[in-house]
């Protein structure tokens, strides 16, 4: 017999979850008695930072990350980024402390009422085991559920007195969960694709999740298919400098239908396609465009408003498609006319992104949360390799800054560039302290426009004369960084920007550049 803690540590070690992201409290500490030397504890100074870092780390390492939160209040702080992790399909095993079993009837201090309901519906599975000795098995189950596509967070609430109880060691076992897809359905897609007159591929985040990047390039080239990025794709699924890449779809029903109208067949990979940000009417797809979806997430398949769908691992499904019939002879689509390079006096977010593209170290990783700068990023900062771009799939702000820390921790020695709006950066600004503590080579670039520009834009969309609560003119990010032990610079004007970026990109410690855009 061993302790619940030993059995849990033993399991975590077996599956490679030796980095624990947390913010501790009295109801968690016994989990860390005799904390093993081959484990590390990554401290986040607020639980949304903890969750965001774990999300970035899990995505970067392609394995579930273990998170430990303080009972109800800590889980509460983490919920926004838990929602994002759910939408990102990031595998996480979230544990939270609970008060000791013997005093639960008296609603003790820091007790979590209905602990397993609190994080729902943004966890795939949640449990507070009925007996202490069931805790390791619950954590093992949480791991396997988190890792089964569609991946996502799971939750285990653990009473504080459980860790020192005894139990059996868990059996060593593996769970294989990749689904190759229904062969008949995939053959139907392959046949339709071969016979299409003008096919298009829509590249979604699932391509990166399933590492199917090379297969998508091969499929697009084989079929001379136009490739569009899916709306708000949280990861890049196709090289954006490839001649077949034609641009980005907006999260807008009418624009999607219009942009895809020239094609007689649209194959959405790792979608969703029909992701709408504002209400619009009209058809989801032009008449005469046949739609197919292959995705790792059965939810996308079930609610897609049009088209036939196959739920599958993208890499396996594309292997089937690539073995399909040869396509009709057809010309390659006309290439995307990218906007002209900027060289006027205006000091804008677009110029910043152009300079990042020009000066960034080769192979650096972009993590983005700068809402109104998205379009400029699409135009000027092409993502050209697998796993070199991360953003949140949910639209919930406060993910990008800590996610950048987690990505950097998961990809040691690689440069991470976090492009953050000034409003966005403030939701989890304590993440800078973790970056300093971990000495990670991250360049935090703050697009300082002094406002929530995306919301002001939406205000105009709704015809508001003035959009209240959208200005933040007095924030000083150089001071906010310095207060957490990070060196920072301010840049205004092109020469100063180039110098600051070169300094930040060359640093092997975290740095911040506040860019005062017009
Ligand atoms: C948690 C959360 N709160 C509020 C919002 C609404 N929201 C969307 S964009 C935005 C503004 C973000 O400001 P900033 O990062 O400065 O980017 P900008 O709009 O200026 O480009 C806000 C508040 C959100 N998406 N998520
Ligand atoms: Mg802003």
Short mmCIF file of C-alpha atoms and ligand atoms in Angstrom, two decimals:
data_model
loop_
_atom_site.label_atom_id
_atom_site.label_comp_id
_atom_site.label_asym_id
_atom_site.label_seq_id
_atom_site.Cartn_x
_atom_site.Cartn_y
_atom_site.Cartn_z
CA UNK A 1 0.00 0.00 0.00
CA UNK A 2 1.17 3.53 -0.76
CA UNK A 3 -0.34 6.94 -0.05
CA UNK A 4 -2.85 8.59 -2.36
CA UNK A 5 -0.22 11.27 -2.95
CA UNK A 6 2.44 8.70 -3.91
CA UNK A 7 0.05 6.86 -6.24
CA UNK A 8 -0.90 10.15 -7.88
CA UNK A 9 2.70 11.32 -8.28
CA UNK A 10 3.57 7.91 -9.71
CA UNK A 11 0.80 8.24 -12.30
CA UNK A 12 1.65 11.85 -13.18
CA UNK A 13 5.27 10.85 -13.74
CA UNK A 14 4.27 7.97 -16.03
CA UNK A 15 2.27 10.24 -18.31
CA UNK A 16 4.81 13.05 -18.28
CA UNK A 17 2.77 15.51 -16.21
CA UNK A 18 5.67 16.60 -13.99
CA UNK A 19 5.10 20.36 -14.30
CA UNK A 20 2.38 21.44 -11.87
CA UNK A 21 0.75 24.81 -12.54
CA UNK A 22 -0.83 26.24 -9.45
CA UNK A 23 -1.62 28.79 -6.85
CA UNK A 24 -1.62 27.14 -3.46
CA UNK A 25 -3.93 27.36 -0.47
CA UNK A 26 -4.43 25.55 2.81
CA UNK A 27 -6.67 22.94 1.18
CA UNK A 28 -3.98 21.96 -1.33
CA UNK A 29 -0.69 21.95 0.56
CA UNK A 30 -0.65 18.26 1.61
CA UNK A 31 -0.59 17.33 -2.10
CA UNK A 32 2.93 18.76 -2.17
CA UNK A 33 4.40 17.10 0.91
CA UNK A 34 7.75 15.53 -0.14
CA UNK A 35 7.47 17.27 -3.51
CA UNK A 36 9.62 15.11 -5.83
CA UNK A 37 12.86 16.49 -7.27
CA UNK A 38 11.92 15.58 -10.84
CA UNK A 39 8.73 17.69 -10.61
CA UNK A 40 8.50 21.45 -10.84
CA UNK A 41 5.85 23.79 -9.49
CA UNK A 42 5.02 26.80 -11.66
CA UNK A 43 3.43 29.54 -9.63
CA UNK A 44 0.85 31.89 -11.11
CA UNK A 45 -0.08 34.89 -8.99
CA UNK A 46 -3.75 34.66 -9.90
CA UNK A 47 -5.59 31.56 -11.09
CA UNK A 48 -6.47 32.90 -14.53
CA UNK A 49 -2.70 33.15 -15.07
CA UNK A 50 -2.28 29.58 -13.81
CA UNK A 51 -4.86 28.26 -16.27
CA UNK A 52 -3.55 30.32 -19.19
CA UNK A 53 0.04 29.17 -18.62
CA UNK A 54 -1.06 25.54 -18.37
CA UNK A 55 -3.05 25.91 -21.60
CA UNK A 56 -0.05 27.30 -23.50
CA UNK A 57 2.22 24.62 -22.05
CA UNK A 58 -0.16 21.77 -22.89
CA UNK A 59 -0.61 23.00 -26.45
CA UNK A 60 3.13 23.45 -26.92
CA UNK A 61 4.05 20.06 -25.48
CA UNK A 62 1.03 18.21 -26.91
CA UNK A 63 0.33 16.56 -23.59
CA UNK A 64 -2.18 17.32 -20.85
CA UNK A 65 -0.92 19.67 -18.15
CA UNK A 66 -1.77 19.27 -14.48
CA UNK A 67 -3.22 22.28 -12.68
CA UNK A 68 -3.85 22.73 -8.98
CA UNK A 69 -6.23 25.45 -7.84
CA UNK A 70 -7.43 26.68 -4.50
CA UNK A 71 -10.98 25.51 -3.70
CA UNK A 72 -13.98 27.56 -4.84
CA UNK A 73 -12.40 31.03 -5.13
CA UNK A 74 -9.36 29.81 -7.04
CA UNK A 75 -11.53 27.83 -9.44
CA UNK A 76 -13.67 30.94 -9.85
CA UNK A 77 -10.69 33.04 -10.87
CA UNK A 78 -9.64 30.37 -13.36
CA UNK A 79 -13.02 29.95 -15.05
CA UNK A 80 -12.53 32.48 -17.87
CA UNK A 81 -9.42 30.74 -19.09
CA UNK A 82 -10.99 27.35 -18.42
CA UNK A 83 -13.70 28.34 -20.89
CA UNK A 84 -10.95 29.26 -23.35
CA UNK A 85 -9.08 25.98 -22.78
CA UNK A 86 -12.34 24.15 -23.50
CA UNK A 87 -12.76 26.04 -26.77
CA UNK A 88 -9.07 25.57 -27.59
CA UNK A 89 -9.54 21.83 -27.04
CA UNK A 90 -6.54 21.89 -24.73
CA UNK A 91 -6.10 18.80 -22.56
CA UNK A 92 -5.82 19.83 -18.89
CA UNK A 93 -6.30 17.95 -15.64
CA UNK A 94 -7.50 20.58 -13.21
CA UNK A 95 -7.44 19.61 -9.55
CA UNK A 96 -8.80 21.77 -6.76
CA UNK A 97 -8.62 21.53 -3.02
CA UNK A 98 -11.64 20.72 -0.92
CA UNK A 99 -12.03 20.87 2.84
CA UNK A 100 -11.42 17.73 4.94
CA UNK A 101 -14.14 15.09 4.58
CA UNK A 102 -14.91 14.93 8.32
CA UNK A 103 -15.87 18.61 8.56
CA UNK A 104 -17.74 18.89 5.25
CA UNK A 105 -21.16 18.67 6.99
CA UNK A 106 -20.44 21.97 8.75
CA UNK A 107 -19.74 24.03 5.61
CA UNK A 108 -16.23 24.83 6.77
CA UNK A 109 -14.14 27.85 5.84
CA UNK A 110 -13.03 27.56 2.16
CA UNK A 111 -15.40 24.66 1.54
CA UNK A 112 -16.46 24.27 -2.08
CA UNK A 113 -20.18 23.63 -2.39
CA UNK A 114 -21.07 21.29 -5.28
CA UNK A 115 -17.45 21.52 -6.39
CA UNK A 116 -17.90 19.43 -9.53
CA UNK A 117 -20.72 21.62 -10.83
CA UNK A 118 -18.80 24.89 -10.56
CA UNK A 119 -16.54 24.42 -13.62
CA UNK A 120 -19.28 22.92 -15.79
CA UNK A 121 -20.05 23.06 -18.69
CA UNK A 122 -16.43 23.83 -19.60
CA UNK A 123 -14.94 20.56 -18.43
CA UNK A 124 -15.45 17.24 -20.19
CA UNK A 125 -15.64 15.32 -16.94
CA UNK A 126 -15.66 16.29 -13.26
CA UNK A 127 -15.50 14.22 -10.08
CA UNK A 128 -15.02 14.38 -6.35
CA UNK A 129 -14.26 10.73 -5.58
CA UNK A 130 -16.48 9.05 -3.01
CA UNK A 131 -13.46 7.60 -1.21
CA UNK A 132 -9.94 8.92 -0.68
CA UNK A 133 -8.45 5.79 -2.20
CA UNK A 134 -10.26 6.49 -5.48
CA UNK A 135 -8.44 9.78 -6.05
CA UNK A 136 -5.50 8.43 -8.13
CA UNK A 137 -7.87 6.50 -10.40
CA UNK A 138 -10.02 9.62 -10.80
CA UNK A 139 -6.95 11.64 -11.81
CA UNK A 140 -5.94 8.89 -14.26
CA UNK A 141 -9.42 8.90 -15.75
CA UNK A 142 -9.34 12.69 -15.92
CA UNK A 143 -6.08 12.44 -17.88
CA UNK A 144 -7.42 9.93 -20.39
CA UNK A 145 -10.66 11.85 -20.91
CA UNK A 146 -8.71 15.09 -21.37
CA UNK A 147 -6.52 13.43 -24.03
CA UNK A 148 -9.36 11.83 -26.00
CA UNK A 149 -10.29 13.99 -29.01
CA UNK A 150 -11.81 16.46 -28.84
CA UNK A 151 -9.29 17.14 -26.08
CA UNK A 152 -10.24 19.45 -23.26
CA UNK A 153 -10.08 20.16 -19.55
CA UNK A 154 -11.30 17.80 -16.84
CA UNK A 155 -11.71 18.46 -13.13
CA UNK A 156 -11.08 16.56 -9.89
CA UNK A 157 -11.92 17.99 -6.48
CA UNK A 158 -9.77 16.45 -3.74
CA UNK A 159 -10.51 16.76 -0.01
CA UNK A 160 -7.40 17.90 1.82
CA UNK A 161 -7.18 14.86 4.09
CA UNK A 162 -7.17 12.40 1.16
CA UNK A 163 -3.53 12.77 0.21
CA UNK A 164 -2.13 10.94 3.26
CA UNK A 165 -4.56 7.99 3.09
CA UNK A 166 -3.42 4.70 1.62
CA UNK A 167 -4.41 3.00 -1.64
CA UNK A 168 -3.12 0.65 -4.32
CA UNK A 169 -0.71 1.66 -7.06
CA UNK A 170 -2.49 2.20 -10.38
CA UNK A 171 -2.00 -0.35 -13.15
CA UNK A 172 0.21 0.74 -16.05
CA UNK A 173 -2.05 1.04 -19.07
CA UNK A 174 -2.46 3.02 -22.30
CA UNK A 175 -5.51 4.42 -24.07
CA UNK A 176 -5.42 4.84 -27.86
CA UNK A 177 -8.02 7.33 -29.04
CA UNK A 178 -7.27 8.51 -32.60
CA UNK A 179 -10.15 7.96 -34.98
CA UNK A 180 -9.30 7.41 -38.70
CA UNK A 181 -12.82 8.35 -39.82
CA UNK A 182 -15.56 6.42 -41.57
CA UNK A 183 -13.91 5.04 -44.75
CA UNK A 184 -17.08 5.23 -46.88
CA UNK A 185 -17.70 8.82 -45.92
CA UNK A 186 -14.07 9.73 -46.63
CA UNK A 187 -14.20 8.02 -50.04
CA UNK A 188 -17.27 10.09 -50.88
CA UNK A 189 -15.33 13.25 -50.00
CA UNK A 190 -12.35 12.09 -52.08
CA UNK A 191 -14.55 11.38 -55.10
CA UNK A 192 -16.32 14.75 -54.86
CA UNK A 193 -13.01 16.53 -54.51
CA UNK A 194 -11.55 14.81 -57.57
CA UNK A 195 -14.56 15.81 -59.66
CA UNK A 196 -14.88 19.39 -58.49
CA UNK A 197 -14.44 22.20 -60.99
CA UNK A 198 -13.06 24.74 -58.52
CA UNK A 199 -12.41 23.36 -55.04
CA UNK A 200 -11.45 25.30 -51.91
CA UNK A 201 -10.10 24.16 -48.58
CA UNK A 202 -10.89 26.00 -45.36
CA UNK A 203 -8.08 25.45 -42.86
CA UNK A 204 -9.10 25.28 -39.20
CA UNK A 205 -7.16 24.87 -35.96
CA UNK A 206 -7.73 21.10 -35.92
CA UNK A 207 -5.07 20.75 -38.63
CA UNK A 208 -2.44 21.96 -36.15
CA UNK A 209 -3.92 19.96 -33.29
CA UNK A 210 -3.69 16.77 -35.38
CA UNK A 211 -0.34 17.73 -36.97
CA UNK A 212 -1.81 17.40 -40.46
CA UNK A 213 -0.10 20.52 -41.87
CA UNK A 214 2.03 18.69 -44.48
CA UNK A 215 -0.91 16.56 -45.61
CA UNK A 216 -3.08 19.64 -46.15
CA UNK A 217 -0.35 21.27 -48.25
CA UNK A 218 -0.06 18.09 -50.30
CA UNK A 219 -3.83 17.85 -50.76
CA UNK A 220 -4.15 21.51 -51.78
CA UNK A 221 -1.29 21.22 -54.27
CA UNK A 222 -2.61 17.97 -55.71
CA UNK A 223 -6.03 19.51 -56.32
CA UNK A 224 -4.99 23.10 -57.11
CA UNK A 225 -7.38 24.06 -54.35
CA UNK A 226 -7.67 27.59 -53.04
CA UNK A 227 -7.02 27.69 -49.28
CA UNK A 228 -8.72 30.03 -46.83
CA UNK A 229 -8.13 30.25 -43.08
CA UNK A 230 -11.22 29.42 -41.01
CA UNK A 231 -12.78 32.28 -39.05
CA UNK A 232 -10.98 33.05 -35.77
CA UNK A 233 -8.80 29.94 -36.17
CA UNK A 234 -6.82 29.70 -32.94
CA UNK A 235 -3.95 27.96 -34.70
CA UNK A 236 -2.61 28.13 -38.21
CA UNK A 237 -3.33 25.21 -40.52
CA UNK A 238 -1.59 26.23 -43.75
CA UNK A 239 1.52 28.25 -44.69
CA UNK A 240 0.27 31.77 -45.21
CA UNK A 241 3.01 32.54 -47.74
CA UNK A 242 1.99 29.63 -49.99
CA UNK A 243 0.73 30.66 -53.47
CA UNK A 244 -2.51 28.71 -52.89
CA UNK A 245 -3.28 30.64 -49.68
CA UNK A 246 -5.89 33.27 -50.45
CA UNK A 247 -6.60 34.83 -47.07
CA UNK A 248 -8.80 34.74 -43.99
CA UNK A 249 -12.53 34.25 -43.61
CA UNK A 250 -14.31 36.63 -41.26
CA UNK A 251 -16.60 35.36 -38.52
CA UNK A 252 -19.53 36.70 -40.54
CA UNK A 253 -22.15 34.66 -42.32
CA UNK A 254 -22.65 36.84 -45.39
CA UNK A 255 -18.94 37.43 -45.97
CA UNK A 256 -18.22 33.70 -45.68
CA UNK A 257 -20.91 32.80 -48.21
CA UNK A 258 -19.71 35.56 -50.55
CA UNK A 259 -16.01 34.65 -50.40
CA UNK A 260 -16.73 30.95 -50.94
CA UNK A 261 -19.34 31.47 -53.68
CA UNK A 262 -16.84 31.02 -56.56
CA UNK A 263 -16.13 27.42 -55.51
CA UNK A 264 -18.29 24.44 -56.35
CA UNK A 265 -16.81 22.44 -53.49
CA UNK A 266 -15.58 23.61 -50.10
CA UNK A 267 -13.77 21.19 -47.80
CA UNK A 268 -13.50 22.47 -44.24
CA UNK A 269 -10.70 20.83 -42.26
CA UNK A 270 -10.56 21.07 -38.47
CA UNK A 271 -13.29 23.77 -38.58
CA UNK A 272 -15.71 25.19 -37.61
CA UNK A 273 -16.61 27.27 -40.66
CA UNK A 274 -19.89 28.77 -39.47
CA UNK A 275 -18.52 30.77 -36.55
CA UNK A 276 -20.45 34.02 -36.40
CA UNK A 277 -19.69 37.08 -34.31
CA UNK A 278 -22.79 39.10 -35.08
CA UNK A 279 -26.27 38.37 -36.30
CA UNK A 280 -26.75 38.22 -40.05
CA UNK A 281 -29.30 36.55 -42.29
CA UNK A 282 -29.03 34.97 -45.70
CA UNK A 283 -27.77 31.57 -46.73
CA UNK A 284 -24.87 29.97 -44.87
CA UNK A 285 -23.38 28.95 -48.22
CA UNK A 286 -24.01 30.04 -51.79
CA UNK A 287 -26.27 27.81 -53.84
CA UNK A 288 -24.12 25.56 -55.99
CA UNK A 289 -21.34 25.23 -53.43
CA UNK A 290 -21.13 21.76 -52.00
CA UNK A 291 -19.81 21.64 -48.46
CA UNK A 292 -17.86 18.97 -46.56
CA UNK A 293 -16.35 19.09 -43.10
CA UNK A 294 -13.73 16.83 -41.53
CA UNK A 295 -13.04 17.65 -37.90
CA UNK A 296 -11.80 16.16 -34.67
CA UNK A 297 -14.78 17.60 -32.82
CA UNK A 298 -18.19 15.91 -33.17
CA UNK A 299 -19.82 19.11 -31.91
CA UNK A 300 -18.76 20.98 -35.07
CA UNK A 301 -20.09 18.12 -37.16
CA UNK A 302 -23.42 18.07 -35.36
CA UNK A 303 -24.28 21.76 -35.38
CA UNK A 304 -22.82 22.73 -38.77
CA UNK A 305 -25.75 24.39 -40.58
CA UNK A 306 -24.90 22.78 -43.92
CA UNK A 307 -22.79 20.09 -45.52
CA UNK A 308 -21.79 16.49 -44.88
CA UNK A 309 -19.35 15.89 -42.03
CA UNK A 310 -16.85 13.22 -40.98
CA UNK A 311 -15.49 13.10 -37.44
CA UNK A 312 -11.86 11.99 -37.59
CA UNK A 313 -8.26 12.64 -36.78
CA UNK A 314 -7.18 14.99 -39.56
CA UNK A 315 -3.83 13.37 -40.23
CA UNK A 316 -5.36 9.90 -40.61
CA UNK A 317 -8.33 11.15 -42.64
CA UNK A 318 -6.09 13.10 -45.01
CA UNK A 319 -3.97 10.04 -45.62
CA UNK A 320 -7.15 8.41 -46.93
CA UNK A 321 -8.03 11.45 -49.04
CA UNK A 322 -4.52 11.58 -50.54
CA UNK A 323 -4.94 8.00 -51.71
CA UNK A 324 -8.19 8.99 -53.49
CA UNK A 325 -8.82 9.36 -57.24
CA UNK A 326 -6.78 11.80 -59.35
CA UNK A 327 -8.38 15.22 -59.82
CA UNK A 328 -9.76 16.72 -63.02
CA UNK A 329 -7.27 18.95 -64.82
CA UNK A 330 -7.74 22.48 -63.51
CA UNK A 331 -5.78 25.72 -63.20
CA UNK A 332 -4.41 27.03 -59.93
CA UNK A 333 -6.44 29.91 -58.48
CA UNK A 334 -5.23 33.47 -58.94
CA UNK A 335 -2.95 34.40 -56.03
CA UNK A 336 -3.83 36.76 -53.19
CA UNK A 337 -2.81 40.37 -53.83
CA UNK A 338 -1.28 41.31 -50.49
CA UNK A 339 -1.39 44.95 -49.42
CA UNK A 340 1.59 47.13 -50.33
CA UNK A 341 4.34 47.53 -47.71
CA UNK A 342 3.90 50.60 -45.51
CA UNK A 343 6.49 53.31 -45.60
CA UNK A 344 4.56 56.49 -44.82
CA UNK A 345 4.86 58.48 -41.59
CA UNK A 346 1.85 56.86 -39.85
CA UNK A 347 2.85 54.90 -36.76
CA UNK A 348 0.16 52.22 -36.63
CA UNK A 349 -0.41 48.67 -35.43
CA UNK A 350 -0.02 47.62 -39.08
CA UNK A 351 3.47 49.12 -39.15
CA UNK A 352 4.33 47.35 -35.89
CA UNK A 353 3.24 44.01 -37.38
CA UNK A 354 5.18 44.65 -40.57
CA UNK A 355 8.29 45.37 -38.46
CA UNK A 356 7.76 42.25 -36.38
CA UNK A 357 7.61 40.22 -39.60
CA UNK A 358 10.81 41.89 -40.83
CA UNK A 359 12.84 41.60 -37.63
CA UNK A 360 11.56 38.51 -35.84
CA UNK A 361 14.04 35.69 -35.27
CA UNK A 362 13.57 32.80 -37.67
CA UNK A 363 11.41 30.10 -36.13
CA UNK A 364 10.02 32.37 -33.41
CA UNK A 365 6.52 31.65 -32.12
CA UNK A 366 3.71 34.22 -32.18
CA UNK A 367 1.07 34.33 -29.44
CA UNK A 368 -1.57 36.93 -30.18
CA UNK A 369 -4.32 38.74 -28.29
CA UNK A 370 -4.74 42.12 -29.89
CA UNK A 371 -8.34 42.20 -31.14
CA UNK A 372 -8.46 45.17 -33.50
CA UNK A 373 -4.99 44.37 -34.89
CA UNK A 374 -5.99 40.95 -36.18
CA UNK A 375 -6.66 42.14 -39.72
CA UNK A 376 -3.33 43.95 -39.89
CA UNK A 377 -1.61 40.84 -38.58
CA UNK A 378 -3.21 38.73 -41.30
CA UNK A 379 -2.02 41.19 -43.92
CA UNK A 380 1.50 41.75 -42.68
CA UNK A 381 2.72 38.94 -40.42
CA UNK A 382 2.36 35.64 -42.27
CA UNK A 383 2.52 32.43 -40.22
CA UNK A 384 4.54 29.97 -42.26
CA UNK A 385 5.15 26.89 -40.13
CA UNK A 386 3.28 24.44 -37.92
CA UNK A 387 2.99 25.31 -34.22
CA UNK A 388 4.30 28.83 -34.63
CA UNK A 389 1.02 30.64 -33.87
CA UNK A 390 -1.37 30.48 -30.92
CA UNK A 391 -4.38 32.58 -29.99
CA UNK A 392 -7.57 31.85 -28.08
CA UNK A 393 -10.49 30.10 -29.75
CA UNK A 394 -13.03 31.54 -27.35
CA UNK A 395 -12.70 35.31 -27.71
CA UNK A 396 -12.24 35.53 -23.94
CA UNK A 397 -9.49 37.99 -23.15
CA UNK A 398 -6.79 37.26 -20.57
CA UNK A 399 -5.47 34.15 -22.27
CA UNK A 400 -2.68 35.44 -24.50
CA UNK A 401 -0.27 36.82 -21.92
CA UNK A 402 -0.12 33.75 -19.66
CA UNK A 403 -0.41 31.39 -22.65
CA UNK A 404 2.78 32.94 -24.04
CA UNK A 405 4.51 32.05 -20.77
CA UNK A 406 3.27 28.47 -20.99
CA UNK A 407 4.27 28.12 -24.65
CA UNK A 408 7.77 29.41 -23.88
CA UNK A 409 8.08 27.00 -20.97
CA UNK A 410 6.99 24.14 -23.21
CA UNK A 411 9.40 25.07 -26.03
CA UNK A 412 12.69 25.74 -24.21
CA UNK A 413 15.22 27.89 -26.03
CA UNK A 414 12.69 29.19 -28.57
CA UNK A 415 11.74 32.84 -28.86
CA UNK A 416 8.09 33.62 -28.14
CA UNK A 417 6.61 36.93 -29.28
CA UNK A 418 3.39 37.90 -27.50
CA UNK A 419 1.44 40.56 -29.39
CA UNK A 420 -1.06 41.97 -26.91
CA UNK A 421 -3.57 44.81 -26.93
CA UNK A 422 -3.22 47.21 -24.02
CA UNK A 423 -6.69 46.25 -22.79
CA UNK A 424 -6.07 42.51 -23.24
CA UNK A 425 -2.73 42.59 -21.43
CA UNK A 426 -4.39 43.88 -18.25
CA UNK A 427 -6.66 40.85 -17.68
CA UNK A 428 -3.73 38.69 -16.55
CA UNK A 429 -0.86 41.14 -16.14
CA UNK A 430 0.52 39.11 -13.20
CA UNK A 431 1.73 36.63 -15.80
CA UNK A 432 4.73 38.90 -16.34
CA UNK A 433 5.96 37.94 -12.86
CA UNK A 434 5.86 34.24 -13.80
CA UNK A 435 7.80 34.95 -17.01
CA UNK A 436 10.46 36.74 -14.93
CA UNK A 437 10.60 33.97 -12.34
CA UNK A 438 11.04 31.37 -15.10
CA UNK A 439 13.52 33.57 -17.02
CA UNK A 440 11.82 32.78 -20.34
CA UNK A 441 12.88 34.52 -23.58
CA UNK A 442 9.53 36.14 -24.35
CA UNK A 443 9.06 39.48 -26.12
CA UNK A 444 5.85 41.05 -24.82
CA UNK A 445 4.77 43.66 -27.37
CA UNK A 446 1.95 45.90 -26.16
CA UNK A 447 -0.13 47.63 -28.83
CA UNK A 448 -0.91 50.74 -26.86
CA UNK A 449 -3.77 52.63 -28.46
CA UNK A 450 -5.20 53.70 -25.11
CA UNK A 451 -8.58 52.10 -25.71
CA UNK A 452 -10.70 49.04 -26.42
CA UNK A 453 -10.68 49.76 -30.15
CA UNK A 454 -12.45 46.50 -31.05
CA UNK A 455 -15.39 47.54 -28.87
CA UNK A 456 -15.45 51.04 -30.26
CA UNK A 457 -15.63 49.40 -33.69
CA UNK A 458 -18.54 47.27 -32.50
CA UNK A 459 -20.17 50.39 -31.07
CA UNK A 460 -20.10 51.88 -34.56
CA UNK A 461 -21.56 48.61 -35.93
CA UNK A 462 -24.51 48.93 -33.52
CA UNK A 463 -24.87 52.64 -34.32
CA UNK A 464 -23.90 53.85 -30.83
CA UNK A 465 -22.98 57.53 -30.65
CA UNK A 466 -20.49 56.90 -27.86
CA UNK A 467 -19.31 53.57 -26.50
CA UNK A 468 -18.93 53.91 -22.74
CA UNK A 469 -16.19 52.16 -20.80
CA UNK A 470 -13.74 51.83 -23.65
CA UNK A 471 -10.86 54.21 -22.89
CA UNK A 472 -7.76 53.41 -20.83
CA UNK A 473 -5.34 56.24 -21.50
CA UNK A 474 -3.22 56.19 -18.35
CA UNK A 475 -1.74 52.68 -18.22
CA UNK A 476 2.05 52.56 -18.07
CA UNK A 477 3.29 49.16 -19.19
CA UNK A 478 6.95 50.01 -18.71
CA UNK A 479 6.17 50.59 -15.03
CA UNK A 480 3.92 47.53 -14.84
CA UNK A 481 6.78 45.41 -16.18
CA UNK A 482 9.39 47.05 -13.95
CA UNK A 483 7.17 46.45 -10.93
CA UNK A 484 7.38 42.72 -11.66
CA UNK A 485 11.11 42.68 -12.30
CA UNK A 486 11.07 42.86 -16.11
CA UNK A 487 13.04 45.33 -18.22
CA UNK A 488 10.92 47.26 -20.67
CA UNK A 489 11.09 50.03 -23.26
CA UNK A 490 8.65 52.40 -24.85
CA UNK A 491 8.65 52.92 -28.62
CA UNK A 492 7.08 55.72 -30.62
CA UNK A 493 8.22 56.21 -34.20
CA UNK A 494 9.74 53.82 -36.67
CA UNK A 495 13.44 54.10 -35.75
CA UNK A 496 12.76 53.72 -32.04
CA UNK A 497 10.53 50.73 -32.75
CA UNK A 498 13.14 48.93 -34.86
CA UNK A 499 15.71 49.47 -32.13
CA UNK A 500 13.40 48.31 -29.36
CA UNK A 501 12.33 45.21 -31.30
CA UNK A 502 15.93 44.28 -32.10
CA UNK A 503 16.80 44.66 -28.40
CA UNK A 504 13.82 42.59 -27.27
CA UNK A 505 14.25 39.86 -29.91
CA UNK A 506 17.93 39.45 -29.01
CA UNK A 507 17.29 39.17 -25.26
CA UNK A 508 17.40 35.75 -23.64
CA UNK A 509 15.23 36.94 -20.74
CA UNK A 510 11.67 38.28 -20.88
CA UNK A 511 11.33 41.87 -22.07
CA UNK A 512 8.44 44.17 -22.84
CA UNK A 513 8.02 46.87 -25.46
CA UNK A 514 5.15 49.31 -25.14
CA UNK A 515 4.35 50.57 -28.64
CA UNK A 516 2.46 53.87 -28.68
CA UNK A 517 0.52 53.52 -31.93
CA UNK A 518 -1.50 56.36 -33.48
C1 LIG B 1 -12.92 38.49 -20.74
C2 LIG B 1 -13.41 39.45 -21.77
N1 LIG B 1 -13.94 40.62 -21.38
C3 LIG B 1 -14.37 41.51 -22.30
C4 LIG B 1 -14.31 41.22 -23.63
C5 LIG B 1 -14.85 42.18 -24.68
N2 LIG B 1 -13.78 42.75 -25.51
C6 LIG B 1 -13.56 42.30 -26.75
S1 LIG B 1 -12.36 43.13 -27.52
C7 LIG B 1 -12.10 44.12 -26.20
C8 LIG B 1 -11.08 45.19 -26.25
C9 LIG B 1 -9.68 44.71 -26.13
O1 LIG B 1 -8.83 45.82 -26.03
P1 LIG B 1 -7.35 45.79 -26.49
O2 LIG B 1 -6.67 44.58 -26.02
O3 LIG B 1 -6.75 47.09 -26.09
O4 LIG B 1 -7.41 45.67 -28.05
P2 LIG B 1 -7.99 46.72 -29.13
O5 LIG B 1 -9.44 46.52 -29.16
O6 LIG B 1 -7.60 48.08 -28.68
O7 LIG B 1 -7.32 46.29 -30.37
C10 LIG B 1 -12.97 43.80 -25.16
C11 LIG B 1 -12.99 44.47 -23.85
C12 LIG B 1 -13.80 39.96 -23.99
N3 LIG B 1 -13.73 39.57 -25.26
N4 LIG B 1 -13.34 39.10 -23.05
MG1 LIG B 2 -6.29 48.74 -27.12
#
